[in-house]
PDB file of C-alpha atoms in Angstrom:
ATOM      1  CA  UNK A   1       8.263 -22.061  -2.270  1.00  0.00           C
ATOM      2  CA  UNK A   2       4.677 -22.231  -3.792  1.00  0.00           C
ATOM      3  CA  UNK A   3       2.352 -19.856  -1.949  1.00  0.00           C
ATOM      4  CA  UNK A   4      -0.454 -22.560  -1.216  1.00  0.00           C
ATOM      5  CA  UNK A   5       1.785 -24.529   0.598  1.00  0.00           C
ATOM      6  CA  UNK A   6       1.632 -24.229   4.502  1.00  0.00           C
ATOM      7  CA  UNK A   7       4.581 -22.304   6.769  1.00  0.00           C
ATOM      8  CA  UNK A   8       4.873 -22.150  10.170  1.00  0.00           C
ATOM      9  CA  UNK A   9       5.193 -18.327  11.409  1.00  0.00           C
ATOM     10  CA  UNK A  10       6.963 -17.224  14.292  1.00  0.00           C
ATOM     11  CA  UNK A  11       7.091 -14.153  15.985  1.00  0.00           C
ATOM     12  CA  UNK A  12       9.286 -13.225  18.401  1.00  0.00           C
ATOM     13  CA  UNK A  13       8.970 -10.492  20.688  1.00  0.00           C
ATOM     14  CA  UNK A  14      10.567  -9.572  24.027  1.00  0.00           C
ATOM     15  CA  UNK A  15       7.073 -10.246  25.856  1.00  0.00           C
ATOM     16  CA  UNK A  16       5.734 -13.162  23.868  1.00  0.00           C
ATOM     17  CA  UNK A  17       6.820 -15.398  21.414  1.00  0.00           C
ATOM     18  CA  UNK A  18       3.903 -16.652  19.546  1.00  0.00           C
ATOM     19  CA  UNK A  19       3.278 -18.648  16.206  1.00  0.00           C
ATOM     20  CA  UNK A  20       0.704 -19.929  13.555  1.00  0.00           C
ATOM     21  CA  UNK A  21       0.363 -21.654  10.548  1.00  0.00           C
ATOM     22  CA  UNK A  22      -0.651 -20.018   7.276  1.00  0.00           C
ATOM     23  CA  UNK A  23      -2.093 -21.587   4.865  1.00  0.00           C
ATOM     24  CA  UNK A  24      -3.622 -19.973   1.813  1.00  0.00           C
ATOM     25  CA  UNK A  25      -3.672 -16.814   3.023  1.00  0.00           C
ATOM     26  CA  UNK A  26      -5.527 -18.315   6.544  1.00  0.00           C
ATOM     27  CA  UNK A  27      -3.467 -17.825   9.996  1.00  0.00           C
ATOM     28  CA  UNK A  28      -4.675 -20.630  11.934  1.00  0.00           C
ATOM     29  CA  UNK A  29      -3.448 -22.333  15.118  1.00  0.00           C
ATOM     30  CA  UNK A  30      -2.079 -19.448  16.824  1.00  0.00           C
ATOM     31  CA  UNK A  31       0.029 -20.437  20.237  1.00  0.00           C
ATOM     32  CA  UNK A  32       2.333 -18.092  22.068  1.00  0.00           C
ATOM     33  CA  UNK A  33       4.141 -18.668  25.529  1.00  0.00           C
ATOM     34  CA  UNK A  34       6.042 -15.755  27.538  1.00  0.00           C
ATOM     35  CA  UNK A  35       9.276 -14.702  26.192  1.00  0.00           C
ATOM     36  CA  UNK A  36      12.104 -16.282  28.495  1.00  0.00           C
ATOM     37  CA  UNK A  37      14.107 -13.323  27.520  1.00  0.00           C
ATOM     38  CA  UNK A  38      16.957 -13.639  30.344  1.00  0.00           C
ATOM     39  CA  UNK A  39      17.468 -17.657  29.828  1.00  0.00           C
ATOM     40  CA  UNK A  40      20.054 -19.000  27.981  1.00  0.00           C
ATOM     41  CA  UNK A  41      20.411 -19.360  24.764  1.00  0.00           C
ATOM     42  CA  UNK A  42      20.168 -23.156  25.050  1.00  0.00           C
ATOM     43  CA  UNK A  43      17.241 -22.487  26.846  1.00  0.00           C
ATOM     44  CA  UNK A  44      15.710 -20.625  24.675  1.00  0.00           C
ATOM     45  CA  UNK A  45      16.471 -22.353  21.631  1.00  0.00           C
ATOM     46  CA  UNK A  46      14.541 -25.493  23.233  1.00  0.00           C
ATOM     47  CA  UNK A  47      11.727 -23.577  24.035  1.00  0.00           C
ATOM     48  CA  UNK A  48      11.385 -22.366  20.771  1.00  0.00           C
ATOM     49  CA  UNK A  49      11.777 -26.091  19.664  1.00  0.00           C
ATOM     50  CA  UNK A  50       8.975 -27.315  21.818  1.00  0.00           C
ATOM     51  CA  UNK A  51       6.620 -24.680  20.700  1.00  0.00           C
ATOM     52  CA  UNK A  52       7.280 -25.959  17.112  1.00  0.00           C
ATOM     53  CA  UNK A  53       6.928 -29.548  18.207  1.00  0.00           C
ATOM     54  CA  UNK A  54       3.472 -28.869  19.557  1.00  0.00           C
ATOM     55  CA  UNK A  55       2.344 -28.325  15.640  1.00  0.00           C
ATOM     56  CA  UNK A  56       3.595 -32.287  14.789  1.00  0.00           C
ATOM     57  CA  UNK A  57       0.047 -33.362  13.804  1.00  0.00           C
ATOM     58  CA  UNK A  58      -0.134 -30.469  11.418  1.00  0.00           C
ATOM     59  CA  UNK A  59       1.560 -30.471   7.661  1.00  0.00           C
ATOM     60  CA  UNK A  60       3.600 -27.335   7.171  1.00  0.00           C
ATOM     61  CA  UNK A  61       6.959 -27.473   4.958  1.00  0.00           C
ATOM     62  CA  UNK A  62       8.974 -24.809   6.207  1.00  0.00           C
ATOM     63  CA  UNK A  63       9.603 -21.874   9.146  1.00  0.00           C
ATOM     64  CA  UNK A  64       9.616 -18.362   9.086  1.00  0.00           C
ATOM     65  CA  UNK A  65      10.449 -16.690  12.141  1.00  0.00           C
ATOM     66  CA  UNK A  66      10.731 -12.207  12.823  1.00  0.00           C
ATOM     67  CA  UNK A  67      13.432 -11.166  15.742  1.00  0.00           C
ATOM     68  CA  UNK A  68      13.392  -7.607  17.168  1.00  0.00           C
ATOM     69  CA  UNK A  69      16.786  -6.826  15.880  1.00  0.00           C
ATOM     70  CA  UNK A  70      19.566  -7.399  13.022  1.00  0.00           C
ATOM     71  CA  UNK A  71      20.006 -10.693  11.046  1.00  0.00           C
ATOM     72  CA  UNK A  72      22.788 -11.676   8.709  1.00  0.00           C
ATOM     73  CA  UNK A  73      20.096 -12.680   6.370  1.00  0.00           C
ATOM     74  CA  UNK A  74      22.904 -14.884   4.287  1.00  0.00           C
ATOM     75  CA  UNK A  75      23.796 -16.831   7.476  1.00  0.00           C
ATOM     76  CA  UNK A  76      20.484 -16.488   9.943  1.00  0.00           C
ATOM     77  CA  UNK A  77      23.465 -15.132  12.512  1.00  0.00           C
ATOM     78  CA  UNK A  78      21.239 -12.965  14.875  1.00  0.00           C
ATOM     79  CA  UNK A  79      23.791  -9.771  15.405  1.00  0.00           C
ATOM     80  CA  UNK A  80      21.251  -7.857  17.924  1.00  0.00           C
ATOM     81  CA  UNK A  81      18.333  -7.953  19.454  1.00  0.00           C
ATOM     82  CA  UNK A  82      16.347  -6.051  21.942  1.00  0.00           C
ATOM     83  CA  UNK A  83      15.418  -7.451  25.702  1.00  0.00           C
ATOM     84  CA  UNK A  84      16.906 -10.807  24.617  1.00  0.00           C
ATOM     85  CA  UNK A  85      20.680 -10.310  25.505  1.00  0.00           C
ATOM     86  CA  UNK A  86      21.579 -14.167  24.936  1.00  0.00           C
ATOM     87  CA  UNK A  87      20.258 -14.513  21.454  1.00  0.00           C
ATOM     88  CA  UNK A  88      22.913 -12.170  20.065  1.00  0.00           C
ATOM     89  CA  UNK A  89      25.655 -13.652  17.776  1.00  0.00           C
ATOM     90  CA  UNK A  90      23.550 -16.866  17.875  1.00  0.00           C
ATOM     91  CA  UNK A  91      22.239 -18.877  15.430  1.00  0.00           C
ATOM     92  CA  UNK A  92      18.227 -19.981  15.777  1.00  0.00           C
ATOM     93  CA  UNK A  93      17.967 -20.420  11.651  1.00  0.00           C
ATOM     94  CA  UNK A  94      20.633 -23.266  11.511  1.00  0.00           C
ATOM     95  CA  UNK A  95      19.847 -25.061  15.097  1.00  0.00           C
ATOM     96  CA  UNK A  96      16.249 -24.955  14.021  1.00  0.00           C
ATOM     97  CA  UNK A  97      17.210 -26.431  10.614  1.00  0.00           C
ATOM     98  CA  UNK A  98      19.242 -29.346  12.098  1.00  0.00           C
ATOM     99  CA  UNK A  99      16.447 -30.260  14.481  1.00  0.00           C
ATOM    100  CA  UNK A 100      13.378 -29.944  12.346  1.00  0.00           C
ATOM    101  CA  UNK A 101      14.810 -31.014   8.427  1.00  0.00           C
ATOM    102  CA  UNK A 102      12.761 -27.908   7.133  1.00  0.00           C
ATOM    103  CA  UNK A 103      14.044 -24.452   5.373  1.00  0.00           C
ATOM    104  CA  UNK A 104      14.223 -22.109   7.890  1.00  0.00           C
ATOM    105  CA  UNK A 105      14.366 -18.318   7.030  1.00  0.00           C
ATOM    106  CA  UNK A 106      14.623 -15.015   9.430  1.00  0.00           C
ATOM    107  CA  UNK A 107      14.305 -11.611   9.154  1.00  0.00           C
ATOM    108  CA  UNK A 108      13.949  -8.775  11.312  1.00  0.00           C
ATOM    109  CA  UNK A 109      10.482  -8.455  12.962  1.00  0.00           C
ATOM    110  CA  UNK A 110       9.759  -5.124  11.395  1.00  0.00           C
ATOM    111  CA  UNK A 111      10.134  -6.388   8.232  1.00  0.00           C
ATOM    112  CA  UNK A 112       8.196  -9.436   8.865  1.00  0.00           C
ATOM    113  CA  UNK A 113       5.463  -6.877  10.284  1.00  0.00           C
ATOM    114  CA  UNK A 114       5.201  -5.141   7.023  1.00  0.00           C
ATOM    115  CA  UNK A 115       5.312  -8.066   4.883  1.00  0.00           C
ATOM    116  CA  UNK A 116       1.727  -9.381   6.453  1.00  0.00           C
ATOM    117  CA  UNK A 117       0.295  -6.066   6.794  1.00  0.00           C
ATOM    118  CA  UNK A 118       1.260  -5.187   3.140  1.00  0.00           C
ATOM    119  CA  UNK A 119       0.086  -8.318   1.501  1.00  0.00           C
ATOM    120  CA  UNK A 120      -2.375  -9.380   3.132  1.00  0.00           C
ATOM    121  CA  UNK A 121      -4.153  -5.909   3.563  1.00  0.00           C
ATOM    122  CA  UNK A 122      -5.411  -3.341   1.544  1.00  0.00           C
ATOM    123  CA  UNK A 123      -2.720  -1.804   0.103  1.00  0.00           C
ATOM    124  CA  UNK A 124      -2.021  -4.461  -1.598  1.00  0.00           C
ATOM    125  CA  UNK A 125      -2.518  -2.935  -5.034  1.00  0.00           C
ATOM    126  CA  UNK A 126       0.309  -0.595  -4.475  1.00  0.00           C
ATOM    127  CA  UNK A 127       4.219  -0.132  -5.419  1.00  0.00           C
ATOM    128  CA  UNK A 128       5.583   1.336  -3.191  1.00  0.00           C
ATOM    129  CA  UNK A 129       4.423   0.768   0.901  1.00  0.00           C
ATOM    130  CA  UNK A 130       5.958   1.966   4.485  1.00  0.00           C
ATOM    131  CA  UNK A 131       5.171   0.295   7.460  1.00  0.00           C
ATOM    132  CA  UNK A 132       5.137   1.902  10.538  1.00  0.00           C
ATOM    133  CA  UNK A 133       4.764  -0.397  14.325  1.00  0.00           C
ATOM    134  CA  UNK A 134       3.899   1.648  17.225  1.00  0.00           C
ATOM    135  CA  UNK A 135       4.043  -0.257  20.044  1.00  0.00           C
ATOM    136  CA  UNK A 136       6.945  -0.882  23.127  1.00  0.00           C
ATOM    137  CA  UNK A 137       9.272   0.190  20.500  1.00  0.00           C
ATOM    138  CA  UNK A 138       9.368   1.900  17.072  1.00  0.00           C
ATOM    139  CA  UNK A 139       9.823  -0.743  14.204  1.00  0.00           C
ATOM    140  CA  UNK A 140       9.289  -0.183  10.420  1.00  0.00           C
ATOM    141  CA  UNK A 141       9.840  -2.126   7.191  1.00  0.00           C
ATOM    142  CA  UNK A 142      10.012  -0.978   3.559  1.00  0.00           C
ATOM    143  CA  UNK A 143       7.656  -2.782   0.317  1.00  0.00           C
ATOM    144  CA  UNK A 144       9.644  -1.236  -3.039  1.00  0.00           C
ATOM    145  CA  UNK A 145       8.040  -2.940  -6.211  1.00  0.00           C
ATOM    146  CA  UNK A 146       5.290  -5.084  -4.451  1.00  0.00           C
ATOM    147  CA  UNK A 147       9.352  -6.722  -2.343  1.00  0.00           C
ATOM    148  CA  UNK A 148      10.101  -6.305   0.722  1.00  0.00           C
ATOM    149  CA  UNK A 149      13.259  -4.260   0.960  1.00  0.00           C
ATOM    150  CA  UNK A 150      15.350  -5.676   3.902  1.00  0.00           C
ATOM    151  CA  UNK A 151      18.718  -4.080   3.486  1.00  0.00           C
ATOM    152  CA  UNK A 152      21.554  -5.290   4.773  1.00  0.00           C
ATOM    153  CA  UNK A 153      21.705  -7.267   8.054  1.00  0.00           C
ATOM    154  CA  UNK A 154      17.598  -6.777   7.467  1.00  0.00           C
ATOM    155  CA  UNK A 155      18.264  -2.949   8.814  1.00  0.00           C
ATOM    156  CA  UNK A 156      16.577  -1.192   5.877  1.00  0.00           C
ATOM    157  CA  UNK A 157      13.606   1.208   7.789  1.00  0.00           C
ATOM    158  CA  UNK A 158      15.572   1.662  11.430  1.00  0.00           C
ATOM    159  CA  UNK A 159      14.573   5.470  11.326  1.00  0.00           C
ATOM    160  CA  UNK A 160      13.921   4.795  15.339  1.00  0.00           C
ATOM    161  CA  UNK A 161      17.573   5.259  15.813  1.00  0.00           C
ATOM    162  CA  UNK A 162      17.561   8.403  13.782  1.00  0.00           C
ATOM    163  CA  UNK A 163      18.286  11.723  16.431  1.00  0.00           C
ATOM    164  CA  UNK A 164      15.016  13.817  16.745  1.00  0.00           C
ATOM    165  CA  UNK A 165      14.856  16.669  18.673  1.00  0.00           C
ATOM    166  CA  UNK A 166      16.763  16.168  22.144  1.00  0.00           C
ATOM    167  CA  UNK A 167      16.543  11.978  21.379  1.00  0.00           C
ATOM    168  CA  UNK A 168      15.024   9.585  18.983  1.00  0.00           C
ATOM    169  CA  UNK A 169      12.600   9.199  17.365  1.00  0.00           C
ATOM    170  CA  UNK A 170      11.664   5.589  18.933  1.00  0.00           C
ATOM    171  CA  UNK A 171      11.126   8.309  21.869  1.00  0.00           C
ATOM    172  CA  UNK A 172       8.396  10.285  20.840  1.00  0.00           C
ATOM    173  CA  UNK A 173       6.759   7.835  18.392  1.00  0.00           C
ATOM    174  CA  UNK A 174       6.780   5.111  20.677  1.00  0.00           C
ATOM    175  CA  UNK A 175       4.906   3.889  24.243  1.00  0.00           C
ATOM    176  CA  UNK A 176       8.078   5.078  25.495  1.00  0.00           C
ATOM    177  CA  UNK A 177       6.957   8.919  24.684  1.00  0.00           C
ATOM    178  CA  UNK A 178       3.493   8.165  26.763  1.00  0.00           C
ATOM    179  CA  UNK A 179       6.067   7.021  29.735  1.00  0.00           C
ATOM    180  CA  UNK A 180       8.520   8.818  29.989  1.00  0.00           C
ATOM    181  CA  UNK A 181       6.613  12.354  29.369  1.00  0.00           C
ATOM    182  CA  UNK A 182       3.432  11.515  31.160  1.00  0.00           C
ATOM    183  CA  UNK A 183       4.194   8.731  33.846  1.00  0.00           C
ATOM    184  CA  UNK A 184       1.609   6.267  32.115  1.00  0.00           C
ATOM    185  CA  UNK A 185       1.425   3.563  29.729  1.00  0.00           C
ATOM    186  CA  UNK A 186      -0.215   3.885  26.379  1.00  0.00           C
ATOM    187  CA  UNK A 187      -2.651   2.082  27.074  1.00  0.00           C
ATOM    188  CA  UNK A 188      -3.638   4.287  30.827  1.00  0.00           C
ATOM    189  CA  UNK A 189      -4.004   7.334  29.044  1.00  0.00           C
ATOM    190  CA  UNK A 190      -6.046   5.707  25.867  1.00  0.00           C
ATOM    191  CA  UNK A 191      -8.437   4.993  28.670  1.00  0.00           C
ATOM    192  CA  UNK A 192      -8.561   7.974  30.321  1.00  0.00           C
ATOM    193  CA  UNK A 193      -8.618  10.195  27.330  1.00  0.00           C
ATOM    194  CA  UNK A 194     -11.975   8.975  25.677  1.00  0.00           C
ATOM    195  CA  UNK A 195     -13.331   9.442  29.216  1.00  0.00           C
ATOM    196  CA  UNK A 196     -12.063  13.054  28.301  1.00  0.00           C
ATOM    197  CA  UNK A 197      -8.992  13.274  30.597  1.00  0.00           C
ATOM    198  CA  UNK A 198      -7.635  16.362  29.228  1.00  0.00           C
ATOM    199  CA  UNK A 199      -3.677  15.567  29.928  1.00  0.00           C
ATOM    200  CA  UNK A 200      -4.508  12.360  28.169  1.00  0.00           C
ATOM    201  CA  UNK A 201      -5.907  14.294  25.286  1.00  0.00           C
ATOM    202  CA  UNK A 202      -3.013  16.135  24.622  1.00  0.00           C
ATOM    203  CA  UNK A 203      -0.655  13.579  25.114  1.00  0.00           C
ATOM    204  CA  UNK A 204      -2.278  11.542  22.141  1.00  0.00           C
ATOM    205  CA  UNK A 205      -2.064  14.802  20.095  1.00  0.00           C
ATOM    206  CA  UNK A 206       1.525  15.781  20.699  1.00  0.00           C
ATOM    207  CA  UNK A 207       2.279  11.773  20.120  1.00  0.00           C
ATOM    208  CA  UNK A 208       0.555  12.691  16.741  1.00  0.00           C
ATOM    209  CA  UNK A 209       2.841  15.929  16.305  1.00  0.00           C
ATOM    210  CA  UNK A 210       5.894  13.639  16.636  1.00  0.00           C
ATOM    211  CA  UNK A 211       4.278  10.686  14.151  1.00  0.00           C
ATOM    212  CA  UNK A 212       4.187  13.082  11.667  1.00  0.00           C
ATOM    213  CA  UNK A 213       7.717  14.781  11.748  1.00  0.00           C
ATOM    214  CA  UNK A 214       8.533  11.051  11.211  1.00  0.00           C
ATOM    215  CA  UNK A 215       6.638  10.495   8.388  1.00  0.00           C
ATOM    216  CA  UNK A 216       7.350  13.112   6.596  1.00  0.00           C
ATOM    217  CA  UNK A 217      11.149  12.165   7.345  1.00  0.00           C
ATOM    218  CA  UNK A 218       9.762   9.032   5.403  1.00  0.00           C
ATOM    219  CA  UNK A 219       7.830  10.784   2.688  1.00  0.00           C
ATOM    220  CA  UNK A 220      11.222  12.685   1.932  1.00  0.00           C
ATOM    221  CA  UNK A 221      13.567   9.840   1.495  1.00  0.00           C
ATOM    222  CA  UNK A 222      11.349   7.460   0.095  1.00  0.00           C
ATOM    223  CA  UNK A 223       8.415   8.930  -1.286  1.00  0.00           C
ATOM    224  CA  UNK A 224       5.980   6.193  -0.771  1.00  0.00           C
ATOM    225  CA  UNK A 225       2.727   5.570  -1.790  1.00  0.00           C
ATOM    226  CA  UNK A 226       1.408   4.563   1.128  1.00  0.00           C
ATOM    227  CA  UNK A 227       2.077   3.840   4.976  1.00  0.00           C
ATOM    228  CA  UNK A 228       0.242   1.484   6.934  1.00  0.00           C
ATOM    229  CA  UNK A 229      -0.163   2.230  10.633  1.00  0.00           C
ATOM    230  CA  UNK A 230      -0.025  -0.898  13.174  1.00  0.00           C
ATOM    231  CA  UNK A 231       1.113  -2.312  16.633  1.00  0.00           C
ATOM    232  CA  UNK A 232      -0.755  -1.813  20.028  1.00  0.00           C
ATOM    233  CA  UNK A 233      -0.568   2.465  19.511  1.00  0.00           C
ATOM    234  CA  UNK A 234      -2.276   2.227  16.533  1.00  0.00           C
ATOM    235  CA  UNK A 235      -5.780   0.956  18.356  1.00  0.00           C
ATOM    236  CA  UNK A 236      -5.681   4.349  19.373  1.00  0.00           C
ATOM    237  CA  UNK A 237      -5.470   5.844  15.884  1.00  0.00           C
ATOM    238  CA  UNK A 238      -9.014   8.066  16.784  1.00  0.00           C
ATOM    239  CA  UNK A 239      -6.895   9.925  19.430  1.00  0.00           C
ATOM    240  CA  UNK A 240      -3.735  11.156  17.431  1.00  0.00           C
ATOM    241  CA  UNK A 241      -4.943  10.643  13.929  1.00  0.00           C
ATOM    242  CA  UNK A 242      -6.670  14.337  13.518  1.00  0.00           C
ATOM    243  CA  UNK A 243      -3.459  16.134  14.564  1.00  0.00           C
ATOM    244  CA  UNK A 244      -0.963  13.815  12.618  1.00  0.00           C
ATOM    245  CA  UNK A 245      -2.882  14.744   9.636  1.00  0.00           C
ATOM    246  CA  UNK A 246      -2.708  18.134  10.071  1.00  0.00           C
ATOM    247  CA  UNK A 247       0.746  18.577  11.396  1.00  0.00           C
ATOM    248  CA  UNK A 248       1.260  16.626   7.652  1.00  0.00           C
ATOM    249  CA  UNK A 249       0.100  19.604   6.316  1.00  0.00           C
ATOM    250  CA  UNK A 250       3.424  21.237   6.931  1.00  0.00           C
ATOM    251  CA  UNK A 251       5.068  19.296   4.458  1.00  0.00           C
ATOM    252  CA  UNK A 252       7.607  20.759   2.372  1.00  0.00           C
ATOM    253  CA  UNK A 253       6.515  19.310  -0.293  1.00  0.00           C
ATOM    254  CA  UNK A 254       2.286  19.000  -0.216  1.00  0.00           C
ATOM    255  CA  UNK A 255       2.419  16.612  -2.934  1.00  0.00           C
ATOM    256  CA  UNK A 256       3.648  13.840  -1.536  1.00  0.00           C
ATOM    257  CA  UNK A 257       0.942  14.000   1.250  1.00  0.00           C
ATOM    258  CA  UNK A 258      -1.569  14.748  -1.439  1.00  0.00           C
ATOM    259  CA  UNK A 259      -0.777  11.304  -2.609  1.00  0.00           C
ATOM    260  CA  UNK A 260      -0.331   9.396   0.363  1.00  0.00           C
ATOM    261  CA  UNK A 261      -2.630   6.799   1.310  1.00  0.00           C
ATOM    262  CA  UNK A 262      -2.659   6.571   5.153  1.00  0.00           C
ATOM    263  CA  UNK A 263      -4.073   3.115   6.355  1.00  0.00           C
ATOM    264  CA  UNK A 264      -4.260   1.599  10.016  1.00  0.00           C
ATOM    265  CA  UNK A 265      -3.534  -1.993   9.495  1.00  0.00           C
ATOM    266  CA  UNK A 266      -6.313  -4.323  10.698  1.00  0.00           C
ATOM    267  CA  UNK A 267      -4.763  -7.568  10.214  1.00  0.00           C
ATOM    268  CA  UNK A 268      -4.543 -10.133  12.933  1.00  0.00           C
ATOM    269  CA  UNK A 269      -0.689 -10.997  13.728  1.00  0.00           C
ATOM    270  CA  UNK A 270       0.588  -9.889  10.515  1.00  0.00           C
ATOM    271  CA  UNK A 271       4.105 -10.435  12.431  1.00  0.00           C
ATOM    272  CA  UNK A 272       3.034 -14.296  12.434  1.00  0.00           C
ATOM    273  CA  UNK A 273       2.166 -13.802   8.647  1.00  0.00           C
ATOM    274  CA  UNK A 274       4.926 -11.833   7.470  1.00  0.00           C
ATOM    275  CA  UNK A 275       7.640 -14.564   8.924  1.00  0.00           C
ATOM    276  CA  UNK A 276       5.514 -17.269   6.775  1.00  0.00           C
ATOM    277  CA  UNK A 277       5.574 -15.051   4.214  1.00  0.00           C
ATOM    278  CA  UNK A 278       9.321 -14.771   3.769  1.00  0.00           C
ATOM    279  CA  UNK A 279       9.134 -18.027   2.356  1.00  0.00           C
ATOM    280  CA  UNK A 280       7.611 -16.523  -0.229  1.00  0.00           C
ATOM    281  CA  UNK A 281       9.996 -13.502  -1.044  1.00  0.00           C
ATOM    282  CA  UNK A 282      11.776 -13.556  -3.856  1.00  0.00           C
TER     283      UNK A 282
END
């Protein structure tokens, strides 16, 4: 599809579900309603509908929507997804097809994510890009020749799932680390450490310890250029960046952090521009 031509974006997460159109690069007309994550499928289906018929004044000729889990990307079958029990082994791509006439493609939210960072940010220049979410989970999604990489069943990048040290690594590199090792949310101790809490302190630089040991998980299977930091954690990149790069130091192989550009992503809803985007993937 020509990349002047408008696409609806949707991004759905297991708080919100929001969209926006983009159009030549511009996101513009962003809604978003509360994910109804225990309905129905039916339910939610409709809802999705009714969010998409709320754009019928506006031109766009196709959809593009990012899930929080696994997609058969040759069917649009969703296979898993988190906090949204009903939606698995269902089919949003083809019901969204019948009822709207338009192309409808989906891919996993992760991969979406890195899509709008990657393009539409500056990294644009390079090859070879990681990007890394940090927010209620651990997402990440893989650019290999200026593409995204999806894999299959769009599972390319899962290294939450990989075992690190007594768990995962969606554990420590996660809100779920700030939670479950200090009793607070993210966002609680961001506040309290630039007031100069010192148990929030260290809690952003041990959650820096941890981001590291993944990336350099990353920088030795993939050897990217560069990795682009985003989600709700990375607001806070002031508190955790210091120690990440230093605990980077410990690479086995110094080159590859030598090399590495590190960039926080400051790109309004690049989930919303990502799913656009996958119109234009080739």
């Amino acid at each position: 599809m020509d990349i002047n031509q408008p696409i609806l974006g949707i991004d759905i997460g297991g708080t919100n579900i929001k969209a926006g159109i983009l159009r030549k690069g511009e996101l513009s007309s962003i809604k978003s309603f509360p994910t109804p994550a225990l309905e129905n499928t039916e339910t939610i289906f409709k809802k999705i509908f009714d969010l998409i018929s709320t754009y019928s004044s506006e031109e766009f000729h196709g959809i593009g929507i990012g899930v929080p889990g696994l997609v058969e990307l040759s069917t649009g079958k969703i296979l898993s997804i988190n906090n949204i029990p009903s939606l698995i082994n269902s089919n949003l791509k083809n019901y969204l097809e019948t009822q709207t006439n338009l192309p409808v493609k989906i891919n996993n939210d992760a991969n979406c994510f890195v899509m709008g960072a990657y393009r539409f940010g500056n990294l644009k220049h390079l090859n070879n890009v990681v990007g890394i979410s940090l927010g209620t989970g651990l997402g990440a999604g893989i650019i290999t020749n200026k593409n995204l990489y999806s894999g299959l069943n769009a599972a390319a990048g899962e290294w939450s799932a990989i075992p690190y040290l007594d768990k995962t690594f969606e554990d420590y590199c996660s809100s779920k680390f700030f939670s479950k090792e200090y009793n607070q949310t993210a966002d609680k101790l961001a506040h309290l450490a630039t007031k100069g809490e010192n148990n929030a302190i260290e809690a952003f630089q041990q959650f820096g310890i941890h981001l590291a040991e993944l990336i350099k998980h990353i920088l030795y299977t993939l050897s990217p250029e560069g990795i682009i930091l985003g989600g709700s954690i990375s607001k806070s990149h002031n508190l955790f960046l210091d120690s990440l790069k230093c605990n980077l130091k410990n690479c086995l192989y110094p080159s590859l952090v030598e090399n590495l550009t590190l960039h926080i992503s400051d790109i309004n809803e690049p989930g919303i521009i990502g799913a656009a985007s996958l119109h234009h993937c080739k």
